[in-house]
PDB file of C-alpha atoms and ligand atoms in Angstrom:
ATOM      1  CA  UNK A 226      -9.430 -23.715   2.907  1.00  0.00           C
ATOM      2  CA  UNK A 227      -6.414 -23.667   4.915  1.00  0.00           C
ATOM      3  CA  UNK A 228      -4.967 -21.353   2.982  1.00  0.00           C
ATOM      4  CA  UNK A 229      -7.769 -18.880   3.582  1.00  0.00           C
ATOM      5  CA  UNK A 230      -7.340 -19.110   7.332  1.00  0.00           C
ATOM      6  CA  UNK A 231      -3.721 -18.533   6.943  1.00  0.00           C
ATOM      7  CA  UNK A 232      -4.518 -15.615   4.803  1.00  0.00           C
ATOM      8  CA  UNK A 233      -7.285 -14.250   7.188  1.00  0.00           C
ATOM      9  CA  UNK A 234      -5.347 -14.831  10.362  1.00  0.00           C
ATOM     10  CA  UNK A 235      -2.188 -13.010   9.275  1.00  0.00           C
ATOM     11  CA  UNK A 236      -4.654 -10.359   8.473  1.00  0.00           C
ATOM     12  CA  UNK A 237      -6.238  -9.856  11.734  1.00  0.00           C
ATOM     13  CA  UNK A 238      -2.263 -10.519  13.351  1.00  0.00           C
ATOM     14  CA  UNK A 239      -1.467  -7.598  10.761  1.00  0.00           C
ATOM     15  CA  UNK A 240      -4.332  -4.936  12.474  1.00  0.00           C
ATOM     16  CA  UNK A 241      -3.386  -5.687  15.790  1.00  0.00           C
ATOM     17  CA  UNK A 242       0.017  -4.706  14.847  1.00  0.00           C
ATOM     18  CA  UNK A 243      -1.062  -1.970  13.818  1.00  0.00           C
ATOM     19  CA  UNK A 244      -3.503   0.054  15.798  1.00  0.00           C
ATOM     20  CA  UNK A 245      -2.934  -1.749  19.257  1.00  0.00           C
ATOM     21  CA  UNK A 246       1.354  -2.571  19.234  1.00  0.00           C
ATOM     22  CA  UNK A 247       2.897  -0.466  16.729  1.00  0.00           C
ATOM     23  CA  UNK A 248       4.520   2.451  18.682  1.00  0.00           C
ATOM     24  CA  UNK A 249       6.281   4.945  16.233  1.00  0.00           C
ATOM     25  CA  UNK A 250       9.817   6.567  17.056  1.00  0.00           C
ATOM     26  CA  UNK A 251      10.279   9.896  18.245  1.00  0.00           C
ATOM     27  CA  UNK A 252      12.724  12.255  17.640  1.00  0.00           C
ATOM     28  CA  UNK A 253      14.021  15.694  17.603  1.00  0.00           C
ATOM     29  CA  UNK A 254      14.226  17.658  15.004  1.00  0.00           C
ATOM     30  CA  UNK A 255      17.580  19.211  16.007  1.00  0.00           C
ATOM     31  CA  UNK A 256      19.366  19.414  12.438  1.00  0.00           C
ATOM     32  CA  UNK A 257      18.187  21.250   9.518  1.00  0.00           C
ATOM     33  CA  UNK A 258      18.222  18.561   6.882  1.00  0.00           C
ATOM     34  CA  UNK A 259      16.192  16.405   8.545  1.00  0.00           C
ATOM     35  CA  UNK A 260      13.723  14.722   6.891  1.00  0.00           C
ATOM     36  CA  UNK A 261      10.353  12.955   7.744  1.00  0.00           C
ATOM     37  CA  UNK A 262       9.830   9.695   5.578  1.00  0.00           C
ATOM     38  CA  UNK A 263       6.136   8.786   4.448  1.00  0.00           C
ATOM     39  CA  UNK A 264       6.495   5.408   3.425  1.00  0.00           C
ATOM     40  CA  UNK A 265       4.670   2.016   4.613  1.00  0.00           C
ATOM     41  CA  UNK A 266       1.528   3.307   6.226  1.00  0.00           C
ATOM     42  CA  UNK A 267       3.860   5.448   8.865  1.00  0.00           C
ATOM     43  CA  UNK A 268       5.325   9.202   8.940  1.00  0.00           C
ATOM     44  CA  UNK A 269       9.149   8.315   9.824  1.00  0.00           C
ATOM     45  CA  UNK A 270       9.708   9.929  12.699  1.00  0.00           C
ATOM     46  CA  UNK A 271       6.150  10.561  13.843  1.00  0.00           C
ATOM     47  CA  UNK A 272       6.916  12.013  16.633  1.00  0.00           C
ATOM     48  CA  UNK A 273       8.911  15.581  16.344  1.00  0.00           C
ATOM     49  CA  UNK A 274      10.292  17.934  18.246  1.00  0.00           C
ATOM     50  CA  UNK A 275      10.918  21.541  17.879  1.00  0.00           C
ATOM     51  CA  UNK A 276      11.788  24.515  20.587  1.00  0.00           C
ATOM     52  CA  UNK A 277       8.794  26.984  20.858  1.00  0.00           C
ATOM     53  CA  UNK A 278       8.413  30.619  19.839  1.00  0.00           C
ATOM     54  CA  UNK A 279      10.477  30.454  16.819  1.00  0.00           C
ATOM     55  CA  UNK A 280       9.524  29.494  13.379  1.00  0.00           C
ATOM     56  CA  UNK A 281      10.239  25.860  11.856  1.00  0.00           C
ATOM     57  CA  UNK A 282      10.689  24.311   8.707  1.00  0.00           C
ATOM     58  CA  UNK A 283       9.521  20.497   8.096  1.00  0.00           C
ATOM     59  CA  UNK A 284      10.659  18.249   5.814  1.00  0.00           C
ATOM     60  CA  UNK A 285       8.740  15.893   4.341  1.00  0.00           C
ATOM     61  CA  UNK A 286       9.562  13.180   1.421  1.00  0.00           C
ATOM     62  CA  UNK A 287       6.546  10.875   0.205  1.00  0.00           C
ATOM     63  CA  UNK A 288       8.100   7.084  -0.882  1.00  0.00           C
ATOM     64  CA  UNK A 289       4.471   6.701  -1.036  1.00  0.00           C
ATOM     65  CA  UNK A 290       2.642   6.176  -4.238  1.00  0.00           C
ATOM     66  CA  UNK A 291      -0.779   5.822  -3.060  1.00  0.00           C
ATOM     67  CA  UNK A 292      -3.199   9.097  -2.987  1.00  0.00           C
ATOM     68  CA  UNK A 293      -3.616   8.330   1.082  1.00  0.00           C
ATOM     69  CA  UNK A 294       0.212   9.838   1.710  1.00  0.00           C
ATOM     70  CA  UNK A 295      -0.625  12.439  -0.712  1.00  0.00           C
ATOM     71  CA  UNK A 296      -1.714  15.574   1.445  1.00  0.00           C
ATOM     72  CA  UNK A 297      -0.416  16.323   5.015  1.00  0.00           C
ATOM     73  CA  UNK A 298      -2.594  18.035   7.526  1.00  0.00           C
ATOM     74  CA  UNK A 299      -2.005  20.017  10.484  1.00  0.00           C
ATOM     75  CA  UNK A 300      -5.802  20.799  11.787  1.00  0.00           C
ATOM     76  CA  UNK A 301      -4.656  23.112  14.701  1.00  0.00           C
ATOM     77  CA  UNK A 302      -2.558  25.207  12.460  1.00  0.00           C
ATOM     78  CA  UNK A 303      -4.850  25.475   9.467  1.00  0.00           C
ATOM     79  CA  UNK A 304      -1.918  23.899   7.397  1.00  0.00           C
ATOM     80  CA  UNK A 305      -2.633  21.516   4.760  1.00  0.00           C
ATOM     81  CA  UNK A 306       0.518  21.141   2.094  1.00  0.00           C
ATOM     82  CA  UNK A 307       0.303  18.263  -0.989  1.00  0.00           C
ATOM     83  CA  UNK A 308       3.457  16.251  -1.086  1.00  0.00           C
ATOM     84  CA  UNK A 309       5.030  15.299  -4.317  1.00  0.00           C
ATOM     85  CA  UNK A 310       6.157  11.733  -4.544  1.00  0.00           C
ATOM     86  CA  UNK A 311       9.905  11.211  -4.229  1.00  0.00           C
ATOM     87  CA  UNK A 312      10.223  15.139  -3.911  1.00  0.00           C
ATOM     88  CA  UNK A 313      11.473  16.552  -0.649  1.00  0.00           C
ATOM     89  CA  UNK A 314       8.577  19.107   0.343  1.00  0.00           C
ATOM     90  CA  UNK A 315       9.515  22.012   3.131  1.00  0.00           C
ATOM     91  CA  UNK A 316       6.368  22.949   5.472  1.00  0.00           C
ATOM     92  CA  UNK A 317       6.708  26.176   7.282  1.00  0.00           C
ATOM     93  CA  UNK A 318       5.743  26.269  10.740  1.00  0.00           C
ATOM     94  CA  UNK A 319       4.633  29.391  12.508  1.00  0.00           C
ATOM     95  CA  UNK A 320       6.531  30.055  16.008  1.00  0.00           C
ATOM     96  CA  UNK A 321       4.584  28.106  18.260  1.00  0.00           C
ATOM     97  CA  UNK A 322       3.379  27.647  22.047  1.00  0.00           C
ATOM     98  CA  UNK A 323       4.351  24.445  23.728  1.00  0.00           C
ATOM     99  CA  UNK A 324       2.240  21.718  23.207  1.00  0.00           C
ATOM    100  CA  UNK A 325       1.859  19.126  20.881  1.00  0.00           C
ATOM    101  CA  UNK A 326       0.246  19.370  17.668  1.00  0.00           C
ATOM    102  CA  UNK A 327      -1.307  16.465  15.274  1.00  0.00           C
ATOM    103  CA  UNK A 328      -0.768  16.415  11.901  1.00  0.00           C
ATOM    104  CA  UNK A 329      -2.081  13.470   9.763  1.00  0.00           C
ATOM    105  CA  UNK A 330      -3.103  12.829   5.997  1.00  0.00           C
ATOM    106  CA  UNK A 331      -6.619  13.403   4.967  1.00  0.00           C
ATOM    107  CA  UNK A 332      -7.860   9.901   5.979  1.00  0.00           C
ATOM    108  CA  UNK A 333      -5.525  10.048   8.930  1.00  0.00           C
ATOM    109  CA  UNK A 334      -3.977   6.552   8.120  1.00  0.00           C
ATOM    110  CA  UNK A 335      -0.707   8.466   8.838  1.00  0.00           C
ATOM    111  CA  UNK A 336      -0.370   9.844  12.053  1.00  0.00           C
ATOM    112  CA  UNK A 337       2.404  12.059  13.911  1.00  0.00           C
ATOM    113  CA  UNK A 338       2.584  14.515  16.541  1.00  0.00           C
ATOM    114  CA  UNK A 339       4.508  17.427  16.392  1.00  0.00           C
ATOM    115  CA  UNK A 340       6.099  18.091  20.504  1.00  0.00           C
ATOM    116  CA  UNK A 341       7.120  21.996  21.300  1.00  0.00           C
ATOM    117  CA  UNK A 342       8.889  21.795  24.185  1.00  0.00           C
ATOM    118  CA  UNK A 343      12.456  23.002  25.137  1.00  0.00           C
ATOM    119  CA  UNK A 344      14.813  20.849  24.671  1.00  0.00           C
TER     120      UNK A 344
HETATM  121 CU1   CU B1270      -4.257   8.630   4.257  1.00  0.00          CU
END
């Protein structure tokens, strides 16, 4: 019985971590070999930056086995690419206006926003 309440309470300790404290890491993308992990529930970094009006390419390498990490979305773009597991996978990017775009997987478990701003 104890054991259940253990179990249960580092459950609920586990989904306040998640959707209320976790804060992901942002970062530029200012080289061209970076790469954005999918690994753990979280797109590593979420948060990316890239200089408008000039066409990007995204990186993206799925450590992830299960079919949730499986597809990355960017709704405002109309870009939807399947990653291969342990495979680096490019994603072109249009040349952009500032502002900051979403992209997600399909159940949007894993979240990041993509920031076009000048650096
Ligand atoms: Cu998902």
């Amino acid at each position: 019985m104890i054991i259940v309440n253990i179990a249960g309470l580092a459950l609920i300790v586990l989904i306040v971590w998640w959707f209320w404290l976790y804060k992901p890491q942002s970062q530029a993308l200012d080289q061209e070999d970076s790469v954005i992990v999918v690994e753990n529930g979280v797109y590593q970094p979420a948060h990316i930056r890239i200089p408008p009006g000039q066409p990007a390419t995204l990186r993206f390498l799925r450590k992830d086995a299960s079919p949730c990490a499986e597809m990355v979305q960017f709704p405002a773009l109309n870009i939807s690419e399947q990653l291969p597991l342990n495979k680096t996978r490019s994603v072109q990017l249009p040349a952009l206006e500032q502002g900051v775009y979403e992209f997600h997987c399909q159940m949007q478990m894993y979240r990041g926003q993509l920031h076009v701003s000048d650096l």
